[in-house]
XYZ file of C-alpha atoms in Angstrom:
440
model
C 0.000 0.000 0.000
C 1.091 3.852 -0.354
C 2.458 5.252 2.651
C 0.172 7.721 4.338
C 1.259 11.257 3.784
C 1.440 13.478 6.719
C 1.669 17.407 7.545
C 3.238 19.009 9.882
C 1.969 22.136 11.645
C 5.383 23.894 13.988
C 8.330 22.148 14.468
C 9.464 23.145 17.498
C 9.922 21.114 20.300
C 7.606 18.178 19.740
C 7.312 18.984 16.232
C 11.238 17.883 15.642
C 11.181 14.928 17.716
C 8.156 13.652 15.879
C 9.956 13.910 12.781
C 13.230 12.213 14.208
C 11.180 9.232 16.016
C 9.216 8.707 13.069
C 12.567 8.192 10.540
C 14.490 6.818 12.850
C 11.800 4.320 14.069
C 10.268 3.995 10.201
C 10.582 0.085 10.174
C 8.980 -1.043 13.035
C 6.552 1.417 12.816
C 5.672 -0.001 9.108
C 5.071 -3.367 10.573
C 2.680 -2.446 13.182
C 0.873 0.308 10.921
C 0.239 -1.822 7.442
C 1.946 0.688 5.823
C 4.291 3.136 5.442
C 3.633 7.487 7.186
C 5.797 9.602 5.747
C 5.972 13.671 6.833
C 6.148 15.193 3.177
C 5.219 18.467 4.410
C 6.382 20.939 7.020
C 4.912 24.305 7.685
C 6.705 27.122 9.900
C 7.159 30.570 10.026
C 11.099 30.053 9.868
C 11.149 28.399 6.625
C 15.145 27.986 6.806
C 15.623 26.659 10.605
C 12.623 24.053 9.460
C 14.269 22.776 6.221
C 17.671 22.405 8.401
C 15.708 20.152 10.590
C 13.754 17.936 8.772
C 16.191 17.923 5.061
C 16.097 18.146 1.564
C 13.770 15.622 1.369
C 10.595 17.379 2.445
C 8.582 20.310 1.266
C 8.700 23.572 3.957
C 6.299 26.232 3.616
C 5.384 29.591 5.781
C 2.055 28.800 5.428
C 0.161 26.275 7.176
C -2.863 26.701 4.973
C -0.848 25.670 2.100
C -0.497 21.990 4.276
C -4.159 21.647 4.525
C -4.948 22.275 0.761
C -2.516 19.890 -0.573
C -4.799 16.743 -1.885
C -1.564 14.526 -1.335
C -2.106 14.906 2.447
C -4.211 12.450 4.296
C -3.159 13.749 8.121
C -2.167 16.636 9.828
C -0.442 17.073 12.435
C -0.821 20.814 14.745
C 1.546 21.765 17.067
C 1.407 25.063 16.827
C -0.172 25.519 20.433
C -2.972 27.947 22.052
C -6.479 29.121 20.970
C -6.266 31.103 18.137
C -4.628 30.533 14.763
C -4.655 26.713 16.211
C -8.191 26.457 16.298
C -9.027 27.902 12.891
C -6.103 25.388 11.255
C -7.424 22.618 13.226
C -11.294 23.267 11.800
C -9.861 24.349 8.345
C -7.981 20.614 8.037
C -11.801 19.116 8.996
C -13.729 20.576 6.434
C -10.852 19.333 3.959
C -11.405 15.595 4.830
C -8.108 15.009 6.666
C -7.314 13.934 9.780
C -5.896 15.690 12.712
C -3.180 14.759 15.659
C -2.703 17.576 17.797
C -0.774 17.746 21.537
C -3.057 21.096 21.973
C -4.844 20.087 25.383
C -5.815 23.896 25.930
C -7.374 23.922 22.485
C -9.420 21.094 23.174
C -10.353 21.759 26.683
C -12.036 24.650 25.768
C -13.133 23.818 22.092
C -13.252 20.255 22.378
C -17.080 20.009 22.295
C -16.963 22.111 18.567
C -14.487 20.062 16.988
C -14.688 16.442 18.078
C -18.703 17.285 17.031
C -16.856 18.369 13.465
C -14.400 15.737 12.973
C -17.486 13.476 13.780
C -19.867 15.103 10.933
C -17.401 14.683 8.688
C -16.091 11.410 9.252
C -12.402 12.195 10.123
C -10.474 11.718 13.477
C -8.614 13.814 15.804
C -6.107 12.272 18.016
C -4.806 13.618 21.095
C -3.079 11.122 23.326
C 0.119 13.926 23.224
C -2.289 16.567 25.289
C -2.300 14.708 28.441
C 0.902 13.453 30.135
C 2.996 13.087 27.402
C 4.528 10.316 26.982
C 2.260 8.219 29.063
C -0.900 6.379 26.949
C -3.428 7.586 29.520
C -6.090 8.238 26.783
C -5.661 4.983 25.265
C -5.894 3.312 28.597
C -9.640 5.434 29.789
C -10.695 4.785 26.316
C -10.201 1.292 25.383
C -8.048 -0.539 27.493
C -10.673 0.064 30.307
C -13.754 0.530 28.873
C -14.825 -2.721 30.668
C -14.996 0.073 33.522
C -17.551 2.174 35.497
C -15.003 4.155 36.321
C -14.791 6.106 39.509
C -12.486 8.887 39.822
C -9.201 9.632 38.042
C -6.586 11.714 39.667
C -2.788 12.526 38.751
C 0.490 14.942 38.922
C 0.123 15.557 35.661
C 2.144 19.114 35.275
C 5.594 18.550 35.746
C 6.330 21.873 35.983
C 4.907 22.544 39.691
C 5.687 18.605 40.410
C 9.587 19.733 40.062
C 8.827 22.930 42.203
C 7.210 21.470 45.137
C 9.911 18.217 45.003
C 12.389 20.818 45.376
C 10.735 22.789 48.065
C 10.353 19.515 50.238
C 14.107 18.340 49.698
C 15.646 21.695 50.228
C 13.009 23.365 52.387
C 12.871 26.600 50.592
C 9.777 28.781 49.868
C 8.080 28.944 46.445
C 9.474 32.025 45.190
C 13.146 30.886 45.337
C 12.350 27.597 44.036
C 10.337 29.042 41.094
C 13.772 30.784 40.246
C 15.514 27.974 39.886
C 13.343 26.064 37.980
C 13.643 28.818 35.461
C 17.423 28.760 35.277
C 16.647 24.967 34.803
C 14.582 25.018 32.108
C 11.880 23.391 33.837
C 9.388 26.649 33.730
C 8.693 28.706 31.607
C 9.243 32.518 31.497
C 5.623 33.295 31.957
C 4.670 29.822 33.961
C 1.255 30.779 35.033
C -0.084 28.669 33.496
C 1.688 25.638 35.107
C 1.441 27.057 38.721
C -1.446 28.312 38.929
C -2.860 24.952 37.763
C -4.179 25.919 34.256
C -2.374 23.186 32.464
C -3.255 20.783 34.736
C -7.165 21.753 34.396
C -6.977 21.132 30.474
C -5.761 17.940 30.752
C -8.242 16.629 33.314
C -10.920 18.079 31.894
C -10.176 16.199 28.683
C -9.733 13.252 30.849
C -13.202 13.873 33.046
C -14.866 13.230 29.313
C -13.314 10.171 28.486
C -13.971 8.949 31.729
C -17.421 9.868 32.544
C -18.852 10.781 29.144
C -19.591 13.771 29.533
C -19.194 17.096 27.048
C -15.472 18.621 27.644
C -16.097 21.681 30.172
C -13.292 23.426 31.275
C -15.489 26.433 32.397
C -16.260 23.863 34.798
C -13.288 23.165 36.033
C -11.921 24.371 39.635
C -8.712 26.068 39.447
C -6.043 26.746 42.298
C -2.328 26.390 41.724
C 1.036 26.351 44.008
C 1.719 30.136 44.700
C 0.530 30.267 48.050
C 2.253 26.999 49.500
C 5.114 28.040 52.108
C 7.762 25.686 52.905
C 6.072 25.106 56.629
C 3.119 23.683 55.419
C 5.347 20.890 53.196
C 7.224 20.372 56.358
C 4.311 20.093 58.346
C 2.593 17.567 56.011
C 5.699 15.434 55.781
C 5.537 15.310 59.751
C 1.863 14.112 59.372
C 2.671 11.324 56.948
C 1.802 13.249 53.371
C 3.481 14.886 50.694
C 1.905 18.031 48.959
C 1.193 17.517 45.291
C -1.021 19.409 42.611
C -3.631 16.922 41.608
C -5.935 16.942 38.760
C -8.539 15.281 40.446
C -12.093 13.739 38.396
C -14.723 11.596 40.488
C -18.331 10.418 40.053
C -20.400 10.979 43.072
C -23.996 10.704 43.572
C -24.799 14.310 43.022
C -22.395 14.961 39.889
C -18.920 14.887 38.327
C -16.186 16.683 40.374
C -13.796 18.404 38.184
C -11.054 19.948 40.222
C -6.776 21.167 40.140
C -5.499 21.926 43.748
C -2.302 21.360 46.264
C -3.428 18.508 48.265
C -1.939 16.234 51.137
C -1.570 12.497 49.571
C -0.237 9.510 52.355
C 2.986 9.089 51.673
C 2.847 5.151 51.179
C 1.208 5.731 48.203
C 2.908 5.649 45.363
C 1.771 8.282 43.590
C 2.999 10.540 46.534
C 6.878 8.935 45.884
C 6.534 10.555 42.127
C 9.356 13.051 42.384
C 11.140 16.041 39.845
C 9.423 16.395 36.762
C 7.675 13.081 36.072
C 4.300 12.598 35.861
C 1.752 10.085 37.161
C -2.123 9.255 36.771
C -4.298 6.888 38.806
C -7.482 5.788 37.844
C -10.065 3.864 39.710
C -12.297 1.546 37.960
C -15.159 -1.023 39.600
C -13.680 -3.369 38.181
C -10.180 -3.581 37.793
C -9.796 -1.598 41.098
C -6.324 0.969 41.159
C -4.608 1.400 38.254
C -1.291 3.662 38.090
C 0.220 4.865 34.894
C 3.917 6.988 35.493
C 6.390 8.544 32.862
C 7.489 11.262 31.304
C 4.973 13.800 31.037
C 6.479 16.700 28.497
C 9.792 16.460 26.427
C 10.058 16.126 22.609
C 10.707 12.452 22.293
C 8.103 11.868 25.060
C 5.195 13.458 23.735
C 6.199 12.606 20.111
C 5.803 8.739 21.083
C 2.097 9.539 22.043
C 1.717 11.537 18.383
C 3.182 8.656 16.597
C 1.102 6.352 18.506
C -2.008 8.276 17.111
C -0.841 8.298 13.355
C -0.471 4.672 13.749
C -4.110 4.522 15.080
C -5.626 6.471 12.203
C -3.276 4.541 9.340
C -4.851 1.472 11.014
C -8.476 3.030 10.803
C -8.152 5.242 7.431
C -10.165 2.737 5.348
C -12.194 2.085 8.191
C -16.128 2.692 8.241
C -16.373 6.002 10.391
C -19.167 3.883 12.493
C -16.893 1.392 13.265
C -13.705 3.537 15.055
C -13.151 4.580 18.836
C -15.450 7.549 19.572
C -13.592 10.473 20.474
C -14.902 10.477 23.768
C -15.161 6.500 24.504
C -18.809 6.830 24.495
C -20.697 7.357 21.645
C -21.665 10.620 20.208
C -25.152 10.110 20.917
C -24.554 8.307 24.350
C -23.229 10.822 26.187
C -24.101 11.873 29.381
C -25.581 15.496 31.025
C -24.353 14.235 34.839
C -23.553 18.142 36.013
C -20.123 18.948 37.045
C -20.355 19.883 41.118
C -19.740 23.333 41.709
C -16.479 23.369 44.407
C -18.848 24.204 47.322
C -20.127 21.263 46.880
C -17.094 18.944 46.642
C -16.704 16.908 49.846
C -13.163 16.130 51.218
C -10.807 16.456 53.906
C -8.854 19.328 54.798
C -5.736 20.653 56.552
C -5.906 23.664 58.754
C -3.026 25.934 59.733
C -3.446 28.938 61.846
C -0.595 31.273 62.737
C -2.211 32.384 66.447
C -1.383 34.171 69.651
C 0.087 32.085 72.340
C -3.070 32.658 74.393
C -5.510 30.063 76.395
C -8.813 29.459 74.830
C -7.704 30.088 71.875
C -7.491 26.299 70.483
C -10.749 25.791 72.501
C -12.714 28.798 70.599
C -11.050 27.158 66.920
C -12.840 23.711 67.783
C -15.770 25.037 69.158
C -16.038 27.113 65.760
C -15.688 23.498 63.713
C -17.788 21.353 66.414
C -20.588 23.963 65.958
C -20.914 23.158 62.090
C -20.512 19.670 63.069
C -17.132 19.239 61.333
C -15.401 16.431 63.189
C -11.611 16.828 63.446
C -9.394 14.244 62.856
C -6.070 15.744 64.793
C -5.061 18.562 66.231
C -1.174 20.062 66.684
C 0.603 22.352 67.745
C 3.532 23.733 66.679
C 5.882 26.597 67.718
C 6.146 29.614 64.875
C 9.007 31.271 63.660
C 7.998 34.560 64.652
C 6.426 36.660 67.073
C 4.344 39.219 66.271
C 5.260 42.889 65.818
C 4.250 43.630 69.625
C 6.034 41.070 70.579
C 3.500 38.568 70.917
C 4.284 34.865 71.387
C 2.689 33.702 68.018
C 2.463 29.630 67.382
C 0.896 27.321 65.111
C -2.389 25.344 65.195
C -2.492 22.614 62.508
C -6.008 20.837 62.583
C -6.853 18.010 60.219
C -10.276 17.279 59.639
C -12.786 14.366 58.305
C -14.977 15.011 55.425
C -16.992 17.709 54.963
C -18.458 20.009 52.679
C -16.460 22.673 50.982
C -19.172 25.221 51.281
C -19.610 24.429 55.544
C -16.008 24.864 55.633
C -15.097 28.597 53.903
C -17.828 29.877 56.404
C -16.069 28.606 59.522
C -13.017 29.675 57.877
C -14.718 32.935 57.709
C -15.578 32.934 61.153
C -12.089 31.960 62.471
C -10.511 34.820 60.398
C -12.119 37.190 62.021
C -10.582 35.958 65.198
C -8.546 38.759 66.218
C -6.266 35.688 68.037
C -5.464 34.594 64.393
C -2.803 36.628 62.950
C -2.045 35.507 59.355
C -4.117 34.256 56.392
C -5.470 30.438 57.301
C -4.215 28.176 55.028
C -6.174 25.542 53.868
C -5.158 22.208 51.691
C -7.547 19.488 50.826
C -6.777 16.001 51.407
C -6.323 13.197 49.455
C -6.418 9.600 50.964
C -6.825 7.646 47.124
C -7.635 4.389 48.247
């Protein structure tokens, strides 16, 4: 058979190690596809730094439209990144008839809904294991390899970015800001890396994962955010004493009143394993009825990484090109017409366990008047320390800290206590609060 001709949208950093995986991998790739994929076509807005990369061999353009109207081109590939010009291309290479592979999870987090519903109409598919973890065949695995499944919740690092950061915060004890640094000089953020730490990322990617899991529409309006800015290096210490590590989660879970769809620090036991995932790795655990606790760990960005999971969707479609459009993996997992309109919980809602820490005066009654506060709303408390602060107030106040774990309860009942304690003229700093994660 011909080879399948692909297109290439930006190569960058994914966009180069596609191309080198794919020719230096071409004969074993051949033998599981059927047939021969070939990139004939490159588009990038540095025509000369492209045709350096990928050779002689294959056509560069400027113009990415030029891709999507050649009739020799039966998939296209965008890495181009973000919302805009991405989205258009993406659409554009639809209505032609072609299919798409994209790594864009931000694209389809928000969009999602508009183009699978596109590709779908006209009979093409869009693959996107690359958007979520990398390297690691999550989609695959919610899609098909456990669609035996109810499945229950999902939740994983899945940002390596602030994974790295708070790592290196725990080993070295230093505060956010200085760490942040230093992952910069590293290369392991960004120059702008908002949105890695403040959890953005991480939303897109379980929101495309809360779809596949649950069958519902993509809704990342949905989603709640909260990132890693306002963790100090007491509260990692303090959770390590406790038995947890602090980790940003991406967290997914069926309940009885809804879908939860949420990014947040959280406290995980240490014994589990996905609390031992360290530097810039990332990790995903999935609970299904009936396989019970499945773990999936790897690299979650990188160019050889995430080209492994865009190769691994070309192969798919080459597999499925002659394929009835009936007959291939829904986007989704479910069908198109099967999906689900289970609401997504609004965070007040959610119900978890917290951590508590409260910078008060070295007074009696105080600790007394902070319980009384949680046993009124009958929020049950797990444990209560104390532990001495590194300050005193400006005064001269004794100052210490209060660190109160509690069992489940409602987001909503909580921020009003919280409210109530804040106004505690005996508290003296912001209360910071972390959810808790037990995973089993």
């Amino acid at each position: 058979m011909k080879p399948i001709k692909v297109g290439l949208l930006g190569v960058g950093t994914v966009g180069s190690g596609t191309f080198n995986v794919l020719r230096r991998n071409q004969g074993e790739i051949q033998r599981r596809a059927g047939r021969g994929i070939e990139i004939t076509m490159v588009a990038d807005l540095d025509v000369a730094r492209a045709q350096a990369l990928v050779g002689e061999g294959v056509q560069v353009v400027g113009d990415a439209r030029a891709v999507i109207a050649n009739p020799e081109i039966d998939i296209v590939i965008e890495l181009i990144g973000g919302y805009g010009i991405a989205k258009a291309l993406v659409l554009e290479a639809i209505a032609a008839g072609k299919h798409v592979v994209t790594a864009n999870k931000a694209l389809l987090a928000v969009h999602g809904t508009e183009i699978f519903a596109a590709a779908q109409a006209k009979g093409v598919v869009v693959g996107f294991e690359a958007a979520v973890a990398g390297g690691i065949p999550i989609i695959k695995a919610l899609r098909e390899g456990l669609t035996a499944n109810s499945i229950q919740w999902v939740a994983g690092i899945i940002n390596g970015t602030t994974n790295f950061i708070l790592s290196e915060m725990r080993d070295k004890g230093l505060d956010f800001a200085d760490v942040l640094k230093e992952a910069q000089r590293l290369g392991y953020a960004e120059a702008d890396p908002t949105f890695d730490i403040e959890g953005v990322d991480a939303a897109h990617k379980v929101t495309l994962m809360s779809a596949i899991a649950f069958g519902i529409p993509v809704q990342f309006d949905k989603a709640y955010v909260e990132g890693i800015t306002k963790l100090g290096a007491a509260d990692i210490k303090y959770a390590e004493q406790l038995g947890y590590r602090i980790k940003l989660l991406g967290i997914t879970k069926r309940t009885a009143q809804g879908i939860e769809l949420r990014v947040h620090p959280s406290l995980v036991p240490t014994q589990r394993l996905i609390a031992n995932v360290e530097g810039a790795m990332n990790a995903v655990m999935v609970q299904g009825d009936a396989v019970g606790t499945t773990l999936f760990y790897g690299k979650g960005a990188g160019s050889e990484p995430t080209a492994s999971a865009v190769i691994a969707d070309l192969v798919d479609i080459t597999r499925l090109h002659t394929a009835d459009p009936l007959n291939r993996v829904p986007h989704l997992a479910f069908q198109p017409g099967a999906m689900s309109n289970l609401a997504v919980l609004p965070m007040s809602e959610v119900v978890t366990s917290y951590y508590l820490r409260l910078r008060v005066a070295d007074q009696a009654g105080v600790l007394a008047k902070l319980t009384g506060l949680l046993a009124q709303a009958d929020i049950s408390i797990d444990a209560v320390l104390q532990r001495e602060a590194d300050q005193v107030s400006q005064a001269g106040e004794n100052q210490t800290d209060v660190i109160i774990l509690t069992h489940d309860t409602r987001e909503g009942t909580l921020s009003e206590v919280l409210a109530q304690m804040q106004a505690l003229p005996t508290v003296m700093a912001p209360i910071v609060r972390i959810r808790k994660e037990e995973l089993n």
